Amino acid sequence: MRIPKERLTVTVDPHLLEAGNEAVSAGRAASLSAWVNLALAERAGKERRLRALADAVASYEAEFGFMTPEELTAQARADRASARVVRGPRSGPKTRHRRGAA
């Protein structure tokens, strides 16, 4: 069963309109409407995940108390230590840009 679509009039930034039109021209989207529909679906999904995460944190904190900055820092450190690299090291020399360097 196909869900009927609704017409929508929106105003967008020119660079986003250009990106959508490029996606259609390159065959990455069937139409500008399809590209915008996908973007809206992705945003809706992101917001659902963020709400679920906020609910999980609130539930945890209700049971165990608020997480301190120190606990968050320690967890971030543990997460980095146990992370698995999925892309290889960068090739070529590492360069650092300094402010004021000529």
XYZ file of N, CA and C in Angstrom:
306
model
N 0.837 -1.177 0.000
C 0.000 0.000 0.000
C 0.881 1.240 0.000
N 0.586 2.133 -0.852
C 1.383 3.338 -1.001
C 0.773 4.464 -0.171
N 1.615 5.124 0.597
C 1.159 6.248 1.417
C 1.144 7.500 0.539
N 0.042 8.239 0.536
C -0.015 9.437 -0.302
C 0.959 10.506 0.206
N 1.529 11.233 -0.719
C 2.460 12.312 -0.392
C 1.673 13.599 -0.226
N 2.275 14.556 0.465
C 1.673 15.868 0.617
C 2.594 16.909 0.024
N 2.006 17.905 -0.591
C 2.771 18.996 -1.181
C 3.246 19.917 -0.068
N 4.478 20.434 -0.220
C 5.086 21.287 0.784
C 5.851 22.395 0.089
N 5.714 23.593 0.566
C 6.497 24.708 0.048
C 7.483 25.121 1.131
N 8.761 25.132 0.780
C 9.797 25.481 1.753
C 10.792 26.444 1.126
N 11.531 27.110 1.980
C 12.622 27.978 1.548
C 13.915 27.348 2.054
N 14.891 27.184 1.168
C 16.149 26.536 1.552
C 17.331 27.411 1.135
N 18.454 27.153 1.773
C 19.688 27.852 1.413
C 20.111 27.425 0.008
N 20.646 28.360 -0.768
C 21.024 28.047 -2.154
C 21.994 26.872 -2.281
N 22.956 26.758 -1.362
C 23.927 25.661 -1.490
C 23.269 24.302 -1.260
N 22.195 24.262 -0.462
C 21.489 22.999 -0.258
C 20.666 22.633 -1.487
N 20.054 23.617 -2.101
C 19.314 23.379 -3.339
C 20.266 22.868 -4.427
N 21.433 23.480 -4.496
C 22.443 23.046 -5.472
C 22.883 21.608 -5.198
N 23.093 21.274 -3.930
C 23.500 19.907 -3.577
C 22.425 18.905 -3.972
N 21.167 19.248 -3.736
C 20.078 18.358 -4.116
C 19.993 18.168 -5.611
N 20.107 19.264 -6.351
C 20.071 19.169 -7.811
C 21.253 18.379 -8.358
N 22.426 18.531 -7.731
C 23.596 17.744 -8.152
C 23.363 16.253 -7.893
N 22.722 15.927 -6.758
C 22.429 14.526 -6.449
C 21.493 13.928 -7.500
N 20.520 14.708 -7.937
C 19.590 14.235 -8.975
C 20.335 14.066 -10.293
N 21.141 15.066 -10.665
C 21.897 14.996 -11.925
C 22.847 13.801 -11.959
N 23.429 13.477 -10.788
C 24.387 12.369 -10.716
C 23.687 11.017 -10.557
N 22.370 11.026 -10.470
C 21.636 9.780 -10.336
C 21.598 9.223 -8.928
N 21.981 10.030 -7.936
C 21.944 9.575 -6.547
C 20.576 9.773 -5.919
N 19.694 10.463 -6.626
C 18.309 10.654 -6.165
C 17.416 10.689 -7.394
N 16.213 10.160 -7.248
C 15.287 10.123 -8.382
C 14.755 11.507 -8.723
N 14.630 12.350 -7.712
C 14.109 13.697 -7.911
C 14.529 14.554 -6.730
N 14.360 15.855 -6.865
C 14.663 16.740 -5.750
C 13.734 16.434 -4.579
N 12.484 16.133 -4.870
C 11.536 15.774 -3.807
C 12.004 14.522 -3.069
N 12.492 13.528 -3.788
C 12.979 12.300 -3.161
C 14.192 12.595 -2.285
N 15.060 13.477 -2.744
C 16.263 13.842 -1.989
C 15.870 14.555 -0.700
N 14.940 15.493 -0.788
C 14.468 16.218 0.393
C 13.744 15.259 1.334
N 12.923 14.357 0.796
C 12.209 13.385 1.616
C 13.187 12.522 2.408
N 14.272 12.081 1.751
C 15.291 11.286 2.433
C 15.953 12.095 3.546
N 16.267 13.359 3.265
C 16.888 14.210 4.275
C 15.979 14.369 5.488
N 14.692 14.560 5.248
C 13.746 14.701 6.353
C 13.623 13.394 7.139
N 13.627 12.269 6.438
C 13.550 10.971 7.109
C 14.789 10.729 7.965
N 15.963 11.090 7.433
C 17.199 10.922 8.202
C 17.186 11.813 9.439
N 16.707 13.041 9.318
C 16.633 13.955 10.457
C 15.653 13.438 11.503
N 14.504 12.934 11.058
C 13.517 12.384 11.990
C 14.111 11.196 12.752
N 14.853 10.342 12.052
C 15.509 9.205 12.696
C 16.541 9.653 13.708
N 17.318 10.665 13.350
C 18.336 11.193 14.267
C 17.682 11.731 15.533
N 16.586 12.470 15.379
C 15.910 13.024 16.544
C 15.295 11.931 17.412
N 14.773 10.850 16.809
C 14.261 9.711 17.590
C 15.383 9.080 18.412
N 16.560 8.901 17.769
C 17.697 8.306 18.485
C 18.165 9.210 19.619
N 18.201 10.524 19.393
C 18.613 11.448 20.449
C 17.631 11.433 21.616
N 16.328 11.363 21.321
C 15.331 11.280 22.401
C 15.505 9.986 23.190
N 15.749 8.876 22.483
C 15.949 7.592 23.159
C 17.190 7.637 24.040
N 18.251 8.273 23.551
C 19.476 8.401 24.336
C 19.223 9.258 25.575
N 18.523 10.375 25.403
C 18.205 11.242 26.547
C 17.364 10.487 27.570
N 16.411 9.677 27.096
C 15.585 8.878 28.009
C 16.434 7.856 28.752
N 17.379 7.226 28.050
C 18.252 6.234 28.679
C 19.133 6.879 29.744
N 19.676 8.049 29.437
C 20.517 8.765 30.409
C 19.681 9.164 31.620
N 18.478 9.685 31.383
C 17.607 10.085 32.491
C 17.255 8.887 33.366
N 16.990 7.756 32.739
C 16.660 6.538 33.489
C 17.855 6.088 34.330
N 19.040 6.105 33.714
C 20.259 5.723 34.428
C 20.477 6.645 35.617
N 20.378 7.955 35.372
C 20.642 8.914 36.440
C 19.580 8.846 37.538
N 18.351 8.494 37.190
C 17.310 8.340 38.205
C 17.640 7.170 39.138
N 18.265 6.141 38.576
C 18.593 4.973 39.388
C 19.925 5.096 40.116
N 20.938 5.693 39.443
C 22.290 5.696 39.993
C 22.819 7.082 40.352
N 22.090 8.126 40.075
C 22.566 9.489 40.342
C 23.184 10.101 39.094
N 23.378 11.408 39.170
C 23.912 12.134 38.019
C 25.349 11.733 37.717
N 25.679 11.701 36.427
C 27.040 11.405 36.000
C 27.883 12.668 36.171
N 29.037 12.510 36.767
C 29.919 13.658 36.990
C 30.789 13.880 35.757
N 31.328 15.086 35.611
C 32.264 15.331 34.503
C 33.456 14.364 34.540
N 33.896 14.025 35.738
C 35.028 13.094 35.866
C 34.657 11.710 35.342
N 33.441 11.257 35.641
C 32.987 9.960 35.135
C 32.869 9.971 33.614
N 32.361 11.060 33.067
C 32.245 11.170 31.616
C 33.619 11.173 30.955
N 34.578 11.888 31.551
C 35.942 11.920 31.013
C 36.576 10.539 31.074
N 36.404 9.846 32.190
C 36.972 8.498 32.329
C 36.346 7.544 31.315
N 35.031 7.662 31.083
C 34.372 6.790 30.109
C 34.848 7.094 28.695
N 35.000 8.373 28.371
C 35.501 8.749 27.042
C 36.900 8.181 26.821
N 37.733 8.245 27.854
C 39.092 7.698 27.761
C 39.030 6.184 27.549
N 38.171 5.505 28.292
C 38.036 4.048 28.142
C 37.499 3.691 26.764
N 36.562 4.486 26.260
C 36.018 4.228 24.923
C 37.102 4.369 23.859
N 37.934 5.420 23.972
C 39.022 5.607 22.999
C 40.019 4.459 23.076
N 40.322 4.010 24.284
C 41.303 2.936 24.459
C 40.808 1.623 23.856
N 39.504 1.394 23.896
C 38.979 0.130 23.384
C 38.463 0.234 21.951
N 38.584 1.417 21.356
C 38.084 1.617 19.992
C 38.937 0.842 18.997
N 38.309 0.430 17.928
C 38.993 -0.288 16.865
C 39.138 0.651 15.668
N 40.341 0.794 15.157
C 40.589 1.660 14.016
C 40.039 0.986 12.772
N 39.210 1.714 12.018
C 38.621 1.134 10.821
C 39.202 1.734 9.549
N 40.089 2.656 9.694
C 40.802 3.175 8.524
C 42.268 3.252 8.886
N 43.091 3.066 7.913
C 44.523 3.026 8.154
C 45.085 4.387 8.505
N 46.345 4.396 8.885
C 46.976 5.672 9.212
C 47.064 6.555 7.978
N 47.114 7.837 8.201
C 47.232 8.775 7.089
C 48.598 8.619 6.433
N 48.598 8.722 5.113
C 49.872 8.621 4.411
C 50.454 10.015 4.230
N 51.729 10.071 4.070
C 52.390 11.359 3.865
C 52.768 12.004 5.179
N 53.576 13.062 5.082
C 54.043 13.730 6.307
C 52.900 14.465 6.996
N 52.984 14.498 8.296
C 52.009 15.263 9.065
C 52.468 16.708 9.083
N 51.549 17.587 8.790
C 51.879 19.011 8.825
C 50.947 19.701 9.787
N 51.482 20.645 10.491
C 50.668 21.434 11.405
C 50.683 22.865 10.925
N 49.541 23.453 10.903
C 49.446 24.847 10.515
C 49.486 25.711 11.761
N 50.393 26.665 11.755
C 50.495 27.563 12.893
C 49.930 28.911 12.524
N 49.304 29.546 13.482
C 48.807 30.888 13.243
C 49.969 31.829 13.017
N 49.795 32.695 12.066
C 50.803 33.707 11.814
C 51.990 33.212 11.002
N 52.006 31.932 10.654
C 53.112 31.403 9.861
C 52.978 31.919 8.436
N 54.086 32.268 7.854
C 54.065 32.813 6.492
C 54.254 31.740 5.469
